[in-house]
Coordinates of C-alpha atoms in Angstrom, one line a residue:
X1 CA -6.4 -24.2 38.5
X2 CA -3.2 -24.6 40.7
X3 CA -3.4 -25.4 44.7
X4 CA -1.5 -23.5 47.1
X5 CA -0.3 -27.1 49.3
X6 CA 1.2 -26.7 52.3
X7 CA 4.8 -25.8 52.2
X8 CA 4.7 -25.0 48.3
X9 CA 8.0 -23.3 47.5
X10 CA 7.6 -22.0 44.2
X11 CA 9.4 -18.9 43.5
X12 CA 7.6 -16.4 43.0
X13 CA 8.7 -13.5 40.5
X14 CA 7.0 -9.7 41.0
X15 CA 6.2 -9.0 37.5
X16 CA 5.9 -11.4 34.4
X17 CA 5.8 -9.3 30.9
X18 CA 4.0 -10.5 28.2
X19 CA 5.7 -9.6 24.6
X20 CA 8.7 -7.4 24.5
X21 CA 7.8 -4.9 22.0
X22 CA 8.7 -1.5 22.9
X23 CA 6.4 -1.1 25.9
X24 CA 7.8 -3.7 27.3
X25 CA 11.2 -2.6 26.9
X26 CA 10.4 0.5 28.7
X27 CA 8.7 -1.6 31.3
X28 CA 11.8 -3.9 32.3
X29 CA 13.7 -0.1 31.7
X30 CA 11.5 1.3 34.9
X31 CA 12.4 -1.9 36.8
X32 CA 16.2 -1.7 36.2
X33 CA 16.3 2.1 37.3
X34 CA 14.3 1.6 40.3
X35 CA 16.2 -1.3 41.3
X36 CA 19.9 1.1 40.9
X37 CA 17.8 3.3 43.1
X38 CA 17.0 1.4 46.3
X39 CA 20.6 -0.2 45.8
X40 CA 19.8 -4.1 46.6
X41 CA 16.9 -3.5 49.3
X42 CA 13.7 -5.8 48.5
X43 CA 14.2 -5.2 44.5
X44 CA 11.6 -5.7 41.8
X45 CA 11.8 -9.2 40.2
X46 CA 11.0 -9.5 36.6
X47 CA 10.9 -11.5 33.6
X48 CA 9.2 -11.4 29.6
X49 CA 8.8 -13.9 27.1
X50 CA 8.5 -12.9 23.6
X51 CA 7.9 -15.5 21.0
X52 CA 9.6 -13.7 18.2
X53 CA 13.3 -15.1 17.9
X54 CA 14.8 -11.5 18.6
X55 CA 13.5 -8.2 18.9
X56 CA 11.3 -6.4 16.2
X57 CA 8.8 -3.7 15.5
X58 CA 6.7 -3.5 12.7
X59 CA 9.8 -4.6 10.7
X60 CA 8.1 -5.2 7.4
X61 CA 7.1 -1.2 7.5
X62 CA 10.7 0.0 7.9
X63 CA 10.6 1.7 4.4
X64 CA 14.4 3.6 4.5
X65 CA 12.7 7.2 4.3
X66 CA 10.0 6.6 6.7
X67 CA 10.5 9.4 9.2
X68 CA 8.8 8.6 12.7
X69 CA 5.4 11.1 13.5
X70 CA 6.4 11.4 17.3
X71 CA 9.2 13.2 18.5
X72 CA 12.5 11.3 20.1
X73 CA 12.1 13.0 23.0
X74 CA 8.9 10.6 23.8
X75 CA 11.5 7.6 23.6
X76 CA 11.0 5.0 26.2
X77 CA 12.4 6.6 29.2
X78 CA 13.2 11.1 28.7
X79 CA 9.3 11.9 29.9
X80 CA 9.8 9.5 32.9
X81 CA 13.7 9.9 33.9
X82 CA 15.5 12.8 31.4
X83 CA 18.5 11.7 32.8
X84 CA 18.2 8.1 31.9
X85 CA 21.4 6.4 30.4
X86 CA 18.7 4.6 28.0
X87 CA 17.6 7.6 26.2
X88 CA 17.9 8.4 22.2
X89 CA 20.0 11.0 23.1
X90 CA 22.1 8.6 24.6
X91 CA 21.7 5.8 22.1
X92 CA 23.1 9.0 19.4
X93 CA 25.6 9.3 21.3
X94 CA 27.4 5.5 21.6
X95 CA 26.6 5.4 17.9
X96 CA 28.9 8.7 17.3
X97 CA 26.1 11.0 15.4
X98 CA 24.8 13.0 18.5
X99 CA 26.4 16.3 17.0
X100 CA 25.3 15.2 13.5
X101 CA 21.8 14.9 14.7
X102 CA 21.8 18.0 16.4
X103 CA 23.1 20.0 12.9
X104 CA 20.1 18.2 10.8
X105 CA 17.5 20.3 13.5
X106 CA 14.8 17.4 13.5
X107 CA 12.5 16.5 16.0
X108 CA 11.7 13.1 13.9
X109 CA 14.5 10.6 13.1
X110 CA 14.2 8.1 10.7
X111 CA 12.1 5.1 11.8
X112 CA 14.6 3.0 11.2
X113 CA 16.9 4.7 13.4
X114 CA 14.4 5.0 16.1
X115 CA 13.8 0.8 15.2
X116 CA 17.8 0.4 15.7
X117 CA 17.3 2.6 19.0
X118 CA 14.7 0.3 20.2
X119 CA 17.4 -2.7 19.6
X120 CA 19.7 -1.2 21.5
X121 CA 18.1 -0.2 24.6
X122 CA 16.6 -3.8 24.4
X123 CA 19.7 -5.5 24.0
X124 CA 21.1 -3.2 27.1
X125 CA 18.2 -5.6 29.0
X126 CA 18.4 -8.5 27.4
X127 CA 19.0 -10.8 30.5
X128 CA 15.3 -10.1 32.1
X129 CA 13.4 -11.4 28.8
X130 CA 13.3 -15.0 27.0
X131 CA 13.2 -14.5 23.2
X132 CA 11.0 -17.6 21.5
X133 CA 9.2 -18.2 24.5
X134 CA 5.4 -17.8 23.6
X135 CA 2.8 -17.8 26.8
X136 CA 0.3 -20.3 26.0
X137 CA -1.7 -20.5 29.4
X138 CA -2.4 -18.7 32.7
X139 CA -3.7 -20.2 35.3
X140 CA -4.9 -18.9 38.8
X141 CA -3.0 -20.3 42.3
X142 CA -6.0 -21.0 44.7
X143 CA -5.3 -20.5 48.1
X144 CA -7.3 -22.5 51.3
X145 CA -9.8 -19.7 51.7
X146 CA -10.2 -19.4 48.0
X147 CA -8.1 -16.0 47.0
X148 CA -5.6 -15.9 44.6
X149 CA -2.9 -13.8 45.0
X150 CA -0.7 -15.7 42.4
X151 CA -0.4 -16.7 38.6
X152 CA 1.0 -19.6 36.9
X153 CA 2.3 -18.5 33.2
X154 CA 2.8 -21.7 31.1
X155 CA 5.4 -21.1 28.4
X156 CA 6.2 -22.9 25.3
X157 CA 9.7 -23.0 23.7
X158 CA 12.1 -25.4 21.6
X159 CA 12.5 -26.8 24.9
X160 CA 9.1 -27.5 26.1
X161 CA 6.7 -26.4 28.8
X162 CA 7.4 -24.5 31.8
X163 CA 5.6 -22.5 34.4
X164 CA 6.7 -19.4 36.2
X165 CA 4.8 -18.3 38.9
X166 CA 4.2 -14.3 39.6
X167 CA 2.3 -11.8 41.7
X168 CA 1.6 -9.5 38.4
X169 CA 1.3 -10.1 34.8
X170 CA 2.0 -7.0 32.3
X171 CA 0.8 -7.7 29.1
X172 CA 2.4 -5.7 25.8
X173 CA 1.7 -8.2 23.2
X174 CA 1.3 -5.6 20.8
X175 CA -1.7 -4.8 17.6
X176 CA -2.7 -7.6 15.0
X177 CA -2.8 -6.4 11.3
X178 CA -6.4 -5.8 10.5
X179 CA -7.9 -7.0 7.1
X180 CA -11.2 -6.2 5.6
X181 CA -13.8 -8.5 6.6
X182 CA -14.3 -11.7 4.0
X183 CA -10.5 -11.0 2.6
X184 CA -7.1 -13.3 3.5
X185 CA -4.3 -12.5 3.1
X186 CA -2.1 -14.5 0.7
X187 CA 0.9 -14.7 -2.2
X188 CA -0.4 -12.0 -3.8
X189 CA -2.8 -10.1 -1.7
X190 CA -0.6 -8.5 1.3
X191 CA -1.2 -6.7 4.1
X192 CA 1.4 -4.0 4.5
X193 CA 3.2 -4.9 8.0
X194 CA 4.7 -7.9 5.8
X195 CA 5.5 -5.0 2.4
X196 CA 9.7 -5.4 2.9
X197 CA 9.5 -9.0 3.6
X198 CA 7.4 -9.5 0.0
X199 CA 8.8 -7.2 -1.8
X200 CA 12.2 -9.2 -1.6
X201 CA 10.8 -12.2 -3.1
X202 CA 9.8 -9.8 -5.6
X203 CA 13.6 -9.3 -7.0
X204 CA 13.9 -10.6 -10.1
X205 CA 10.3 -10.1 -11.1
X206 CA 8.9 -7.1 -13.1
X207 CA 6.1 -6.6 -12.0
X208 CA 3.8 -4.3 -14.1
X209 CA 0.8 -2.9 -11.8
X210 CA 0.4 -2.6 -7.6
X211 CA -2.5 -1.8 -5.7
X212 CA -2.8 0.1 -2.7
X213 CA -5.8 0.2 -0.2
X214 CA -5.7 2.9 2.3
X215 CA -6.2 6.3 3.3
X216 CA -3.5 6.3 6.2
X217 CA 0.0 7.6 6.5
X218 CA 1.5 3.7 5.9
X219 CA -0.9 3.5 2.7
X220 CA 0.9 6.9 1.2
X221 CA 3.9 5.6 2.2
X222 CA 3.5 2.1 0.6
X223 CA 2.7 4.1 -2.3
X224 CA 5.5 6.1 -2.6
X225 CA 8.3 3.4 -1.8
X226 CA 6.5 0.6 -4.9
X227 CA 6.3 3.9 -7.0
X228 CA 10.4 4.4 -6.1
X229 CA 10.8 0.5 -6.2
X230 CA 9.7 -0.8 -9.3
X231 CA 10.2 2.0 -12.0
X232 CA 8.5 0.5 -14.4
X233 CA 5.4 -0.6 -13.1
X234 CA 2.0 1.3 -12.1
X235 CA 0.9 2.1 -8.6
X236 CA -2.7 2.7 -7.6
X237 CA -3.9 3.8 -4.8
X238 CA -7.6 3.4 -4.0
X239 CA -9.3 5.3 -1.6
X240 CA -12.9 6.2 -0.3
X241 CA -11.9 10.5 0.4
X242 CA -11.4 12.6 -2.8
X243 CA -7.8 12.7 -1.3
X244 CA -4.9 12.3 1.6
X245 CA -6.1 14.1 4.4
X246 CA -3.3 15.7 6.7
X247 CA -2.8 15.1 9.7
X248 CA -3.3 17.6 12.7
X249 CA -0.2 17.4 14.4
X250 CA -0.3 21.6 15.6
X251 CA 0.8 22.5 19.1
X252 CA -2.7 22.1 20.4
X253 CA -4.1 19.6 19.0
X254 CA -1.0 17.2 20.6
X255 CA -2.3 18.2 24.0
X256 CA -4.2 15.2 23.3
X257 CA -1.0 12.8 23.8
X258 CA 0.0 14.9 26.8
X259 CA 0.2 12.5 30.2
X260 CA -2.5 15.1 31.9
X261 CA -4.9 13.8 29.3
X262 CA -5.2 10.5 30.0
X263 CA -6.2 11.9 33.6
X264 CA -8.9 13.8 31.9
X265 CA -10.3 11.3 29.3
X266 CA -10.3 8.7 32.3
X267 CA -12.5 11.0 34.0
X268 CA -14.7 12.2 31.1
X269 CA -18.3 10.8 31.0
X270 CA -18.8 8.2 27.8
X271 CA -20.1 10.8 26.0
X272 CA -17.2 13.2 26.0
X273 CA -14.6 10.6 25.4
X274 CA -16.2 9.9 22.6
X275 CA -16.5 13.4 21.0
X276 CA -12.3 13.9 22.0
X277 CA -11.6 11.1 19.7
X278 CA -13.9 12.7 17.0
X279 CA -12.1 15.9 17.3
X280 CA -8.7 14.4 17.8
X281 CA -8.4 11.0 15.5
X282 CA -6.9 13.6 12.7
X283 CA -3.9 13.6 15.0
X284 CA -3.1 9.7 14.6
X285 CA -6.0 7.7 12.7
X286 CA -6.3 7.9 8.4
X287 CA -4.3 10.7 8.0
X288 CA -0.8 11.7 6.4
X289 CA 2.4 14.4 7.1
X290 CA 1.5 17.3 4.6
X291 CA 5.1 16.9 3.5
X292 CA 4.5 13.5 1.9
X293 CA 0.7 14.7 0.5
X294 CA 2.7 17.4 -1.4
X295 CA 5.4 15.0 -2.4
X296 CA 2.7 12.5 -4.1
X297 CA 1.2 15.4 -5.6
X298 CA 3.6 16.9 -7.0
X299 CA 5.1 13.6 -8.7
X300 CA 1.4 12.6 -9.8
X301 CA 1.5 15.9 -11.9
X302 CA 4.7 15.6 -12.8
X303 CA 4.0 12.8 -14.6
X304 CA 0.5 14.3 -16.2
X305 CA 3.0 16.6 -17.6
X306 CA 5.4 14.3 -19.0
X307 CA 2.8 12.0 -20.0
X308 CA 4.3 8.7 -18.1
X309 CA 1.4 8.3 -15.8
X310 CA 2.7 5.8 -13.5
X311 CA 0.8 7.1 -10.3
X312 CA -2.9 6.6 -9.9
X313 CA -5.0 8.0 -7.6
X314 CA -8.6 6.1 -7.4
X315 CA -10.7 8.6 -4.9
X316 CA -14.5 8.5 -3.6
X317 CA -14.4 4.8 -4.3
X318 CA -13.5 1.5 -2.4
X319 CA -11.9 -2.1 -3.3
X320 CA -15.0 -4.6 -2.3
X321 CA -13.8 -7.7 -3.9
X322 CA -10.1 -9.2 -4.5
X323 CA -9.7 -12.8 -6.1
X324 CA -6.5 -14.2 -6.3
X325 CA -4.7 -16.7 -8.8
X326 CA -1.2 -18.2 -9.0
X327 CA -0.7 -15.1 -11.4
X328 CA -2.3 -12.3 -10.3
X329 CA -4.7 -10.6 -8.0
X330 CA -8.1 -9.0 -9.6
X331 CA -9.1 -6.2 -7.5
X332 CA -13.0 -4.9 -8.1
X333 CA -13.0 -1.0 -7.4
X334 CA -16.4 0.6 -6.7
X335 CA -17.0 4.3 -7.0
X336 CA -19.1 5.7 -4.3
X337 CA -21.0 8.4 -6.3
X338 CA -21.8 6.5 -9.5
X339 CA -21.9 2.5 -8.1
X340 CA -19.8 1.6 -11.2
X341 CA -17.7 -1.0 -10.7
X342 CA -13.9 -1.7 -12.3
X343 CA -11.3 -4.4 -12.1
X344 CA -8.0 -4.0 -11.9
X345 CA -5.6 -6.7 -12.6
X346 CA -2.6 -6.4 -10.6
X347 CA 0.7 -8.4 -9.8
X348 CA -0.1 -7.4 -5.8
X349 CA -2.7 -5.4 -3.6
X350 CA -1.5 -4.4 -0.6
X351 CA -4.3 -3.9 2.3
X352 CA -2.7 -0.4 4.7
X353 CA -5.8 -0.8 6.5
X354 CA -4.7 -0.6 10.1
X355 CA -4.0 -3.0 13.3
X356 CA -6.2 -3.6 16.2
X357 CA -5.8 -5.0 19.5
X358 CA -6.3 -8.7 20.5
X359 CA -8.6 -9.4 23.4
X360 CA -6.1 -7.9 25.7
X361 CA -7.3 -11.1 28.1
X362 CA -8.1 -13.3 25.3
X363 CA -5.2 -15.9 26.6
X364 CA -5.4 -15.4 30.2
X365 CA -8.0 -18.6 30.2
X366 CA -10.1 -18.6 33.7
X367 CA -8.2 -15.7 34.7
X368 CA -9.7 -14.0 31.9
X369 CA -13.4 -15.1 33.2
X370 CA -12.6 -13.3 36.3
X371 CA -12.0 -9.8 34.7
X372 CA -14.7 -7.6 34.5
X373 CA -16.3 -6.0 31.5
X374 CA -18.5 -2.4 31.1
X375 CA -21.7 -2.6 29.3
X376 CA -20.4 -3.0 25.9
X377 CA -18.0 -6.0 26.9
X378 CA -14.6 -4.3 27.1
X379 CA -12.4 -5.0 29.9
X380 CA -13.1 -3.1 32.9
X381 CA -9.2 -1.0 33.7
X382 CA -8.8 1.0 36.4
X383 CA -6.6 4.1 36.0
X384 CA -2.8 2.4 37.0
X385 CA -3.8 0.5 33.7
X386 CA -4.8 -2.9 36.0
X387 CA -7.7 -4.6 34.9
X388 CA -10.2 -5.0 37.4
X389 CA -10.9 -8.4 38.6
X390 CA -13.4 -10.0 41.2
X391 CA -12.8 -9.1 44.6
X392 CA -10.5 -13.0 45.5
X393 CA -8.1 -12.4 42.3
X394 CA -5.6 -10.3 44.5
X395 CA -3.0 -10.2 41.6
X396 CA -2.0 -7.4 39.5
X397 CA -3.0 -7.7 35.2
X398 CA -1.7 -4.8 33.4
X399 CA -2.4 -3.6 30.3
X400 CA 0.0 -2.2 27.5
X401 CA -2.3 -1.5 25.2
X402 CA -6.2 -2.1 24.2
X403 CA -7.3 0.7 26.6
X404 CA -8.1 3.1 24.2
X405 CA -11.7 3.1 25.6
X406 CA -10.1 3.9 28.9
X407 CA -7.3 5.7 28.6
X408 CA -7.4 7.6 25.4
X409 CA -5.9 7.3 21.7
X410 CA -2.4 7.0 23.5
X411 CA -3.2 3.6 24.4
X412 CA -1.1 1.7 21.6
X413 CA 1.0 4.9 20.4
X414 CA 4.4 5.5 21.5
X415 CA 4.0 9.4 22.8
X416 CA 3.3 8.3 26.6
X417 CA 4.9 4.6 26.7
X418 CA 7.6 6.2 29.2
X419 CA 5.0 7.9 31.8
X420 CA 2.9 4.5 31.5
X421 CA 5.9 2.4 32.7
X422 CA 6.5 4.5 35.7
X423 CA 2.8 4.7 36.7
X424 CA 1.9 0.7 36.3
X425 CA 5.6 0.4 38.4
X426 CA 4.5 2.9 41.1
X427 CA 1.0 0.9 41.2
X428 CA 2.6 -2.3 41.4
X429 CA 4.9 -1.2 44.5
X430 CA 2.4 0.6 46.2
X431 CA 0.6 -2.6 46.5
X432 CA 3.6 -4.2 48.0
X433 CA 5.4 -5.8 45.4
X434 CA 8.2 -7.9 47.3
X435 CA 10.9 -10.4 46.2
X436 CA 11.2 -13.3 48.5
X437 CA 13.4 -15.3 46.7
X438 CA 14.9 -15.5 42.9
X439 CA 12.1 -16.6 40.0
X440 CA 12.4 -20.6 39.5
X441 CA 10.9 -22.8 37.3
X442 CA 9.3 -25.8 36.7
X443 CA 9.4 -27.8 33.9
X444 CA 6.7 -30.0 32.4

């Protein structure tokens, strides 16, 4: 751990962000505007590090028709400031299709529109984060009577080591891409956050069979786009339902992602939380937009018809073994009403199987050690999103994500990323938040 010493000058930044993934962005957003606001008096100092060269989300699952399942008014600033220069309405309009997106009457833009959004409104901030910086320790600054209201952040880059000292940390570094236990990923068994990037080294190839595992909207979707992709070769999608299942996204049902219920699933007891997320998780988790169930229908009969039956559907059953060689990838399918097991031989099997959060204080060392847990070992956060700590670790750690248990199933999804900004800002001024000086650092 670091020592306070006696006339120790390190500068000392507010607020240290973790990853610069979209909540992040919105994050450093909320800083900019309230600095405009109070016009130079005592503003909020703040830096990221992101260890990805440039920005990027889920780049590898920017299929060209993917449409986004949220709306753009929940971009990274309306719900918190409507009149935010960094809006998609405002994005629209520097790119010159604000009246052409008005004509098309559509609530849900292409995600690779919102994705070139995102890299604008980044770019629009780019001087308060540190791309290809990756933090690699945090350690806690001990003071004389054994408080610590300051962290050191070790960061590594092309250019070494460095520590920057801060009163909060914010950490958004984002889901990891989730694989079924005993199964790695490899040339020819992929998980589909990487589908773009493998398909390219595809080209060339022909490719005569894929395999899809998944029940989710990105499963459908990977289906679809290979289907599109590679005329000539088979797709099979392998699933444990007899079908897609849609996904609720009514007028109701959304309440769910509204910002007063996060106020109410932070209050439920354990046992109503968990019965929202029964009655809810059709509005996010392993489900698909009717439109694209009725498109993958309607081309699987199509082709019944026509007798070219390129599009499989392999329901009530699940992949329980994959074994890869420099040629292919054999895929063992397992029905679950019969036990009878078949293998498919395929050029790739792509897992859609989901991401989940890393131990949201998993790097955070003896910091880490100092957070508390509830009885079944998650991280104790408080309803400002900080993680509650001992009672002599007087610094803020907020989370962006892997509160779900906490907060509700908007934790990691986009829908309240813009009221979350504003209220981990409000809770990191109201505890005095103060800029003595500008952030140094100090290399190593």
């Amino acid at each position: 751990m670091s020592q306070v010493l006696p006339g120790d000058a390190a500068p000392v930044l507010d607020l240290i962000g973790i990853g610069f993934g979209p909540s992040n962005v919105a994050m450093s957003i909320a800083v900019r505007e309230h600095n405009a606001r109070v016009g130079g008096q005592e503003p909020v100092t703040a830096h990221f590090f992101e260890q990805q060269p440039r920005f990027g989300w889920h780049r590898g699952m920017l299929i060209d028709d993917a449409t986004m399942q949220v709306s753009f008014l929940k971009d990274l600033v309306t719900l918190r400031n409507p009149t935010s220069e960094f809006s998609f309405l405002c994005y629209l309009q520097s790119k010159g299709r604000l009246i052409d997106f008005i004509n098309h009457k559509n609530l849900f833009p292409l995600r690779v529109e919102f994705h070139d959004y995102f890299e604008w409104a980044a770019e629009k901030v780019d001087d308060t984060v540190s791309y290809g910086h990756e933090v690699v320790g945090v350690t806690p600054v001990v003071a004389d009577d054994g408080t610590t209201e300051y962290l050191d952040v070790t960061v590594r880059s092309g250019e070494g080591l460095a520590v920057h000292r801060a009163r909060n940390l914010v950490i958004g570094s984002g889901l990891r891409p989730r694989m079924p236990e005993g199964v790695e990923r490899g040339d020819r068994v992929w998980h589909n956050s990487e589908l773009l990037k493998r398909v390219d080294e595809l080209e060339g190839s022909s490719p005569t069979r894929f395999v899809v595992v998944g029940a989710g909207q990105s499963a459908a979707e990977n289906v679809a786009y290979l289907h599109r992709r590679f005329p000539d070769a088979e797709v099979c999608a392998v699933f444990s339902r007899y079908g897609y299942s849609p996904a609720d996204d009514s007028a109701f049902a959304n309440r769910i992602f509204d910002p007063e219920a996060v106020d109410q699933y932070f209050a439920a007891p354990e046992d109503v939380k968990g019965r929202l997320m029964d009655y809810h998780g059709n509005t996010n988790y392993s489900v698909v937009d009717i439109d694209l169930i009725d498109d993958l229908y309607r081309q699987m009969y199509r082709e019944k018809v026509l007798g070219t039956e390129r599009l499989r559907f392999i329901n009530v059953s699940r992949l329980v073994d994959v074994k890869e060689t420099p040629d292919k990838a054999r895929a063992t399918v397992k029905s679950l009403v019969t036990g009878e097991e078949t293998f498919l031989d395929a050029d790739v099997v792509v897992f859609a199987t989901g991401y989940g959060p890393a131990d949201p204080v998993g790097l955070l060392g003896e910091v880490g050690d100092r957070c508390l847990r509830d009885d079944e070992g998650r991280v104790r956060v408080e309803r400002d999103y900080r993680v509650a700590t001992d009672a002599d670790l007087g610094c803020g750690i907020y989370l962006q994500g892997g509160t779900e248990h906490t907060h509700g199933i908007t934790s990691s999804l986009l829908s309240n990323t813009a009221i979350r900004v504003g209220e981990i800002l409000d809770s990191l001024l109201g505890r005095g938040a103060k800029s003595p000086s500008v952030a140094g650092t100090h290399s190593s």
